[in-house]
Every structure is written in structure tokens, then in C-alpha cells.
mmCIF file of C-alpha atoms in Angstrom:
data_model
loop_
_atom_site.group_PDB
_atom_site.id
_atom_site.type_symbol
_atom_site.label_atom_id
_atom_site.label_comp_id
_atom_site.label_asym_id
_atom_site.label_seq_id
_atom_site.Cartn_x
_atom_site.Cartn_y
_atom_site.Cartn_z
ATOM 1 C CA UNK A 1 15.598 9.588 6.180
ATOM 2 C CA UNK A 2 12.687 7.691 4.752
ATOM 3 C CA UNK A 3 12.564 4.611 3.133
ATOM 4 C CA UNK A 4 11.875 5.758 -0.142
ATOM 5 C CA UNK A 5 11.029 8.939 -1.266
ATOM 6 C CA UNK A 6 8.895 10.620 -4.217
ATOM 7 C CA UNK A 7 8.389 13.874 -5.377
ATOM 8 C CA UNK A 8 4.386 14.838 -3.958
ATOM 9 C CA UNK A 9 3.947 16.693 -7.215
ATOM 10 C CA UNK A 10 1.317 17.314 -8.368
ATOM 11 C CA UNK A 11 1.879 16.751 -12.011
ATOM 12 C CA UNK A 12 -0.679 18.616 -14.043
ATOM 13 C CA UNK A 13 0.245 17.482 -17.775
ATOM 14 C CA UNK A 14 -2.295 18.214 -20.973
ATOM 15 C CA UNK A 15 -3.952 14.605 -22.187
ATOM 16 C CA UNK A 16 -1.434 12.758 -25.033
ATOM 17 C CA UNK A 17 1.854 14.342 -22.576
ATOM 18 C CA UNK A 18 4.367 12.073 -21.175
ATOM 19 C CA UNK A 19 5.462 11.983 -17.539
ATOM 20 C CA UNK A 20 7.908 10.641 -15.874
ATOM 21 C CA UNK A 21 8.317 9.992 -12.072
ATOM 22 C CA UNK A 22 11.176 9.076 -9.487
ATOM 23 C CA UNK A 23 11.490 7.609 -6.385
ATOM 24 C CA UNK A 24 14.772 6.649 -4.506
ATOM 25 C CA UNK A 25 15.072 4.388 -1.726
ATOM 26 C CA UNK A 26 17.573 4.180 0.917
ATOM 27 C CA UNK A 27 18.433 0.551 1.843
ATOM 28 C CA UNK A 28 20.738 -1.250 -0.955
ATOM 29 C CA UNK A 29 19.663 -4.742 0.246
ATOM 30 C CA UNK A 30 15.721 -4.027 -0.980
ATOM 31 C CA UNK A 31 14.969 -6.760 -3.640
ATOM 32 C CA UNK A 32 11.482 -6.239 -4.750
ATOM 33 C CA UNK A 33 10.389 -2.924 -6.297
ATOM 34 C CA UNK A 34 6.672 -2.200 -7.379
ATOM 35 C CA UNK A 35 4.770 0.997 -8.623
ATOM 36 C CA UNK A 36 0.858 1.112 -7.420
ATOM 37 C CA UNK A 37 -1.887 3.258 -8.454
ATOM 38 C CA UNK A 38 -4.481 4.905 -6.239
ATOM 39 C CA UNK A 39 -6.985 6.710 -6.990
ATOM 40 C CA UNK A 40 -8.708 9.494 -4.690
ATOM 41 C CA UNK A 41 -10.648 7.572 -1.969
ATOM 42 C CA UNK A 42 -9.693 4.290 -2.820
ATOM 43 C CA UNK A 43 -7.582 1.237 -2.090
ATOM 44 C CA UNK A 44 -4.119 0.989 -4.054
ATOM 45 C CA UNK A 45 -3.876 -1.323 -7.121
ATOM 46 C CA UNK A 46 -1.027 -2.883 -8.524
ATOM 47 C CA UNK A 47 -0.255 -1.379 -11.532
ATOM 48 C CA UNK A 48 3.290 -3.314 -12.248
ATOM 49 C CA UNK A 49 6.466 -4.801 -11.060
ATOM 50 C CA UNK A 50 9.859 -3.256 -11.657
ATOM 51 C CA UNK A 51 12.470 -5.908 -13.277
ATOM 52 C CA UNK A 52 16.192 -5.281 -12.903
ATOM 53 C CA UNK A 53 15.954 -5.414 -16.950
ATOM 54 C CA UNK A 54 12.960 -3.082 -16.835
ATOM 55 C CA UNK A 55 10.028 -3.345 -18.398
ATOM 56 C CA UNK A 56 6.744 -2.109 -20.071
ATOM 57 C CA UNK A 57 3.268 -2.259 -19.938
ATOM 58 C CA UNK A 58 1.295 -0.681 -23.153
ATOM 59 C CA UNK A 59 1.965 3.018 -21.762
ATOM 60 C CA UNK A 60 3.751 2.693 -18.819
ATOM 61 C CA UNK A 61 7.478 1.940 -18.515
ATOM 62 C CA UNK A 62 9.072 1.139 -15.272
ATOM 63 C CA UNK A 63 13.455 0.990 -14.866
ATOM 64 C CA UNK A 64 15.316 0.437 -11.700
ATOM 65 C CA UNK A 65 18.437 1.818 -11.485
ATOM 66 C CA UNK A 66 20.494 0.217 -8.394
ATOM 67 C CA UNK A 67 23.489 2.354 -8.735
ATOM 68 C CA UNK A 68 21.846 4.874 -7.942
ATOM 69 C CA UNK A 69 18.665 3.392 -5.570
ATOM 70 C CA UNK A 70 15.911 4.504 -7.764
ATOM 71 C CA UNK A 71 12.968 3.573 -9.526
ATOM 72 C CA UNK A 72 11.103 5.262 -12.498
ATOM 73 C CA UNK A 73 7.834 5.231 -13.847
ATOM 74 C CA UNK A 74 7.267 6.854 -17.678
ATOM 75 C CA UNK A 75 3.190 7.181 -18.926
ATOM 76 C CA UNK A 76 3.092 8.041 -22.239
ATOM 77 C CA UNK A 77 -0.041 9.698 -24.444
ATOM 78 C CA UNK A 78 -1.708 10.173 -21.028
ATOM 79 C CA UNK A 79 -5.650 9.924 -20.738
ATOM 80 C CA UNK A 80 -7.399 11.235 -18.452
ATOM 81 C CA UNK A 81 -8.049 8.399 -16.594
ATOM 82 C CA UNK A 82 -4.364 8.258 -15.749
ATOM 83 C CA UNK A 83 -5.238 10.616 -13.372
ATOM 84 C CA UNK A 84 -4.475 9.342 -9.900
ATOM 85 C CA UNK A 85 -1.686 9.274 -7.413
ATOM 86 C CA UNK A 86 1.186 6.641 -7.720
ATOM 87 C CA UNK A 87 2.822 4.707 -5.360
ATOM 88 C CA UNK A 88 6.535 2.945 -4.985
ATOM 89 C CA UNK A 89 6.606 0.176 -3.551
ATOM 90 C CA UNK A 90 10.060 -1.257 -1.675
ATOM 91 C CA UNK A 91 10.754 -4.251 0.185
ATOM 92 C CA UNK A 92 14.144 -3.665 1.843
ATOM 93 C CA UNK A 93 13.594 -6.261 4.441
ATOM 94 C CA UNK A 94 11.595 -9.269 3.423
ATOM 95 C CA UNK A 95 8.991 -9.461 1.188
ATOM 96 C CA UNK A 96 6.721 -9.111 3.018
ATOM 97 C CA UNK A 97 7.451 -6.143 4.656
ATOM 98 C CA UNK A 98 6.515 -3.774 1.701
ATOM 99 C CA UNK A 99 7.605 -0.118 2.527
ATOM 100 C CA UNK A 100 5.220 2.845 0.129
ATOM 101 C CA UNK A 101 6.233 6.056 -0.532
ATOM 102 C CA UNK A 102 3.858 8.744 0.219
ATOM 103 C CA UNK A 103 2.778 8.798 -3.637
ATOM 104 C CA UNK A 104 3.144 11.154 -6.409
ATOM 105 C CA UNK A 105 -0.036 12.912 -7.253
ATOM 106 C CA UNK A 106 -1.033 13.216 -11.591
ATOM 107 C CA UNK A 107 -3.749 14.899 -13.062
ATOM 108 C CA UNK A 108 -4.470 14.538 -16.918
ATOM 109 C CA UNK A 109 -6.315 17.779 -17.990
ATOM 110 C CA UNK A 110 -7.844 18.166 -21.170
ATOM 111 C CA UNK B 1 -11.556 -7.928 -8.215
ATOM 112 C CA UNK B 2 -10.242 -9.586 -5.164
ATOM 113 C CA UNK B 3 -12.856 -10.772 -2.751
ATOM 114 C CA UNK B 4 -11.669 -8.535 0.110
ATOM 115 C CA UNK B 5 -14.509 -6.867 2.710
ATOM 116 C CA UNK B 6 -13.542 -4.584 5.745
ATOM 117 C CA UNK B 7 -16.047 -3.853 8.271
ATOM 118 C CA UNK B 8 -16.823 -1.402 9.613
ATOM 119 C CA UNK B 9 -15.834 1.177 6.672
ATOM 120 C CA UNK B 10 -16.580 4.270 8.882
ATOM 121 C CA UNK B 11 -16.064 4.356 12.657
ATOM 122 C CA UNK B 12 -15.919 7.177 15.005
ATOM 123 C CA UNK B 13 -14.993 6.701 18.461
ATOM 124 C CA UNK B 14 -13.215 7.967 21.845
ATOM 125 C CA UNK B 15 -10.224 7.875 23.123
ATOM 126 C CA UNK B 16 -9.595 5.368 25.436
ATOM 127 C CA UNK B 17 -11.968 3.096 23.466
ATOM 128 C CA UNK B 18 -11.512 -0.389 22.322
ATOM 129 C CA UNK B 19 -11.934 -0.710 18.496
ATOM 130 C CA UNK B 20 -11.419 -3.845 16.020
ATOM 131 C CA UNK B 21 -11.811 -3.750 12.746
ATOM 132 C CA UNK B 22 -12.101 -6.738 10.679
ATOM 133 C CA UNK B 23 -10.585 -7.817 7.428
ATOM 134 C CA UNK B 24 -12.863 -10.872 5.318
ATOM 135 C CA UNK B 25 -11.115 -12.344 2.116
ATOM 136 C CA UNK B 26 -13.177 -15.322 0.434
ATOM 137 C CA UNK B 27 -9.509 -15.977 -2.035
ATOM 138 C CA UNK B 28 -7.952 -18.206 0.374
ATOM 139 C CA UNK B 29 -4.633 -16.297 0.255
ATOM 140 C CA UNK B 30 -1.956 -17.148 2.991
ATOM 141 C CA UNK B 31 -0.915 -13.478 3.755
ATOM 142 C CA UNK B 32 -3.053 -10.821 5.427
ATOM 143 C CA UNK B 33 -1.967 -7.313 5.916
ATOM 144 C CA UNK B 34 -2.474 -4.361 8.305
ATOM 145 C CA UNK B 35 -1.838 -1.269 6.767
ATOM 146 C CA UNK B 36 -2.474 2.774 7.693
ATOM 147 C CA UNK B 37 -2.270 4.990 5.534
ATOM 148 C CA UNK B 38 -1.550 9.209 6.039
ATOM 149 C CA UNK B 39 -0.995 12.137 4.906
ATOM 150 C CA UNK B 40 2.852 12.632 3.699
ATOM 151 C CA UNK B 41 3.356 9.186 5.177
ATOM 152 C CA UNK B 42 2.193 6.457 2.679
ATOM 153 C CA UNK B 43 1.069 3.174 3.678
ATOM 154 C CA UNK B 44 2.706 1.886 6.561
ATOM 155 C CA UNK B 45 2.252 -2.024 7.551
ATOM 156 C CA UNK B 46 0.753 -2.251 11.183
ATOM 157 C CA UNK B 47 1.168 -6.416 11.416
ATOM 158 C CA UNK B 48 0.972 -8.763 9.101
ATOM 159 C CA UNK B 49 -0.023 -13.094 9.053
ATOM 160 C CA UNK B 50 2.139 -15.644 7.366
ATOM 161 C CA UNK B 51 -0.810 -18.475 8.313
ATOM 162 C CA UNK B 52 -3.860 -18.946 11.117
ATOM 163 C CA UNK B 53 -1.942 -18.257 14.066
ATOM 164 C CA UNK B 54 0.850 -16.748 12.642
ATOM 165 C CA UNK B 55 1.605 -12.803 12.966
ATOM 166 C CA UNK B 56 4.676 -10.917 13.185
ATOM 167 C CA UNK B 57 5.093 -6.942 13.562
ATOM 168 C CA UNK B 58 5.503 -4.410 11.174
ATOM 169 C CA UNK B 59 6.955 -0.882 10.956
ATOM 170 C CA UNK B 60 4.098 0.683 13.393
ATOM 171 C CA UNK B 61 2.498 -2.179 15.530
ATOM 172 C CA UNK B 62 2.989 -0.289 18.719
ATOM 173 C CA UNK B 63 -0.876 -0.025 19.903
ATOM 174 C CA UNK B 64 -1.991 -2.450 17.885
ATOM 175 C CA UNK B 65 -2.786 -6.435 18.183
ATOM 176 C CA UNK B 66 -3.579 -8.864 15.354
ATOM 177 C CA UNK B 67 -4.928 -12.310 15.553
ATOM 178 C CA UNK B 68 -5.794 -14.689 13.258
ATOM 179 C CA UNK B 69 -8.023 -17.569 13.989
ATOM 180 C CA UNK B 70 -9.279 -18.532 10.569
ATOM 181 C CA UNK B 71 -7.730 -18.614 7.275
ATOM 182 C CA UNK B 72 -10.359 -15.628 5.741
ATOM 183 C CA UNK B 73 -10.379 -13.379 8.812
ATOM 184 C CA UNK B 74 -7.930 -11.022 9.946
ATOM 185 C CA UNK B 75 -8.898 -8.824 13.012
ATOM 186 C CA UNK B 76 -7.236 -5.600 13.966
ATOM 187 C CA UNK B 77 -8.048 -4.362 17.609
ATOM 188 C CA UNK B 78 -6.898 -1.126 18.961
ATOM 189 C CA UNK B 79 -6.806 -1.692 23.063
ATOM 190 C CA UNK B 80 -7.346 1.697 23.796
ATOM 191 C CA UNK B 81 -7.436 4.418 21.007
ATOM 192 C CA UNK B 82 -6.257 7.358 21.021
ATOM 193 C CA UNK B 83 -6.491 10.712 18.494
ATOM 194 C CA UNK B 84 -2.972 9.499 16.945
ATOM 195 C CA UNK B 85 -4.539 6.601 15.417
ATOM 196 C CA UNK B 86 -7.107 8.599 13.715
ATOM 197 C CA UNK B 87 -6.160 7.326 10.208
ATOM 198 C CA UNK B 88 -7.585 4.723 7.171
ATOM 199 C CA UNK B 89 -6.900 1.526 7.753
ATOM 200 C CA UNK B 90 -6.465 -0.702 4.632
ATOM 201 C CA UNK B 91 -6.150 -4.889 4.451
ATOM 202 C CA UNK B 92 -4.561 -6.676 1.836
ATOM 203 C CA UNK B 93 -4.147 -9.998 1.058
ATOM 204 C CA UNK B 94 -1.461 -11.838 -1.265
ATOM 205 C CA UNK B 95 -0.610 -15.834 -1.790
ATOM 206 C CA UNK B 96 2.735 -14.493 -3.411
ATOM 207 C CA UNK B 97 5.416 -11.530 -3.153
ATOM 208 C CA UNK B 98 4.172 -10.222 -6.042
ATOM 209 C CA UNK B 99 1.187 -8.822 -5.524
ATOM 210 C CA UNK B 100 -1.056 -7.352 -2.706
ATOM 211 C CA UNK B 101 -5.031 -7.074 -3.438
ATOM 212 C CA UNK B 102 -6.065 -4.147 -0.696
ATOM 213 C CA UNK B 103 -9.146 -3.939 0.485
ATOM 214 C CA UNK B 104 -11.677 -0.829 0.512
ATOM 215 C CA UNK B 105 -10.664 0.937 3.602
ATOM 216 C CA UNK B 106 -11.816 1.562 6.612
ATOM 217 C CA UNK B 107 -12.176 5.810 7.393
ATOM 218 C CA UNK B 108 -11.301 5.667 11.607
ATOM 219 C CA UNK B 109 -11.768 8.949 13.870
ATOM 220 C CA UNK B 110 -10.590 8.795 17.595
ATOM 221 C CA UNK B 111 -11.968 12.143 19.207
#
């Protein structure tokens, strides 16, 4: 089983939509939690840190759930330059030992 | 943006070649990171350095060697390549937890 999962997509959603994305992890212990944005070709950016109480980011909302070992991201009134593929981030050994799931692929469309 | 070079940013080699890659950062950040990153896989950490000197293994170091001699450089070296580590190779660098600046990338093919 992998470290932390995401659904590939892709999400094809008209501009002004909202999305939401998952991603579960697998080790209870993991105490950091991050989503990052990369765009095709390029290095991954942080786009924000996921607090136990949640937390948001004009847009973008991000919860963690640790019940249930998973993360969310919500975009809402998408633009087009949302359009990118996004990245949990886990740390379920130390911190510096970040573990990325294999993304979750968006495209705004006009 | 982070001050973060990788050189080369395209290699293309054979297997059974020696191959480092290098990893510049003018921020003065403690932590430098070797990551690759494919298809259906993510970004996996290679090795990582806590300090000059200091490296410790991540999830996929087998292959791989790190070292450290000054505070801005990070050098990756692949003893012997081979096709499996055809890949992109990405550096980051971070002074806390909370955030790693990656560099651009460097595109690696191993024929």
C-alpha cells in the first residue's frame, strides 16, 4: 500500500466550478500534512499547509481529517490558471522525510 | 523565487556511466534534498542533508551517494547508471519543516 494515495483524475471542470480533491495516507503517526502545486514541466510549489483546525487561503480550503487519514483540498470559482496537477504532501516519519502522492491532475476549461 | 540552480538540466548518458548532478542554493538554508520524481510514483526523496557533512537516506537511496562539502552545494552522483534511473531529478532546499523551495529539475536519460 502506498503512503498516501490520490485520485490521478484528471479533473476537467468549466472556469468559476468548484473542486474538491482527496488523498488518504496510511501511517497514523504522520504529523505534517501539505498540498503542492505543479505545473506541467516544472518544479512543485507550496501552495499551503494543512492545520488540524483547517484552514483557507482566498480560494483554496484545505481539512485534515485524522479519523479517517485524509486530507482535502476545495478550489473554488476556478480560473484557468488553476490548471495544474496537485500534490499531498505527508511526513509520517520525521519531517524531513516528506512522502508525495503521485498528484491529482486539474484542468480549468473555459 | 528561491535561489535554487541544478546543473546540468538535461543529461543523457549510458549505462554503466558515472553521473553527478549538482544542486546550488545562494539562501543559506540548512536542508538540501534529493528527490525523483515518476510517472504514477510522485516525488520520492533519494537522500537528504541536515548540515555540511551531514546526510542520511531516504525512501530510494539504493544507487545513489550524496555529499555535502559546503553549505550551498549539494551533489548527487550516480556510481554507475543504469536505464532504471532514467527519471527527473529535483533539489529542494528548506531552513524549516514547513516549506521546501524545489529547484528546476534536472531531465536524466540512461540508455
Amino acid at each position: 500500500r502506498k503512503e498516501v494515495e490520490q485520485d490521478p483524475g484528471p479533473f476537467n471542470v468549466p472556469e468559476g466550478a468548484t473542486v474538491a480533491f482527496n488523498c488518504t495516507y496510511s501511517n497514523s503517526a504522520s504529523q505534517s500534512f501539505f498540498w503542492y502545486r505543479q505545473d506541467c514541466r516544472k518544479e512543485p510549489k507550496l501552495l499551503m499547509s494543512v492545520y488540524s483546525s483547517g484552514n483557507e487561503d482566498g480560494r483554496f480550503t484545505a481539512q485534515l481529517n485524522r479519523a479517517s487519514q485524509y486530507i482535502s483540498l476545495l478550489i473554488r470559482d476556478s480560473k484557468l490558471s488553476d490548471s495544474a496537477t496537485y500534490l499531498c504532501v505527508v511526513t509520517p516519519y520525521n519531517n524531513n522525510d516528506m512522502r508525495f502522492g503521485a498528484g491529482t491532475r486539474l484542468t480549468v476549461k473555459p | 523565487d528561491a535561489g535554487i540552480t541544478q546543473s546540468p538540466r538535461h543529461k543523457v548518458t549510458e549505462t554503466g556511466t558515472p553521473v553527478t548532478l549538482r544542486c546550488h542554493q545562494t539562501e543559506n538554508h540548512r536542508y538540501m534534498y534529493w528527490y525523483r520524481q515518476d510517472p504514477g510514483h510522485g516525488l520520492r526523496l533519494i537522500h537528504y542533508s541536515y548540515g555540511v557533512k551531514d546526510t542520511d537516506k531516504g525512501e530510494v537511496s539504493d544507487g545513489y551517494s550524496v555529499s555535502r562539502s559546503k553549505t550551498e552545494d549539494f551533489l548527487l552522483t550516480l556510481e554507475s547508471a543504469t536505464s532504471s534511473q532514467t527519471s527527473v531529478y529535483f533539489c529542494a532546499i528548506s531552513e524549516s519543516v514547513e516549506t521546501q523551495y524545489f529547484g528546476p529539475g534536472t531531465r536524466l536519460l540512461v540508455l
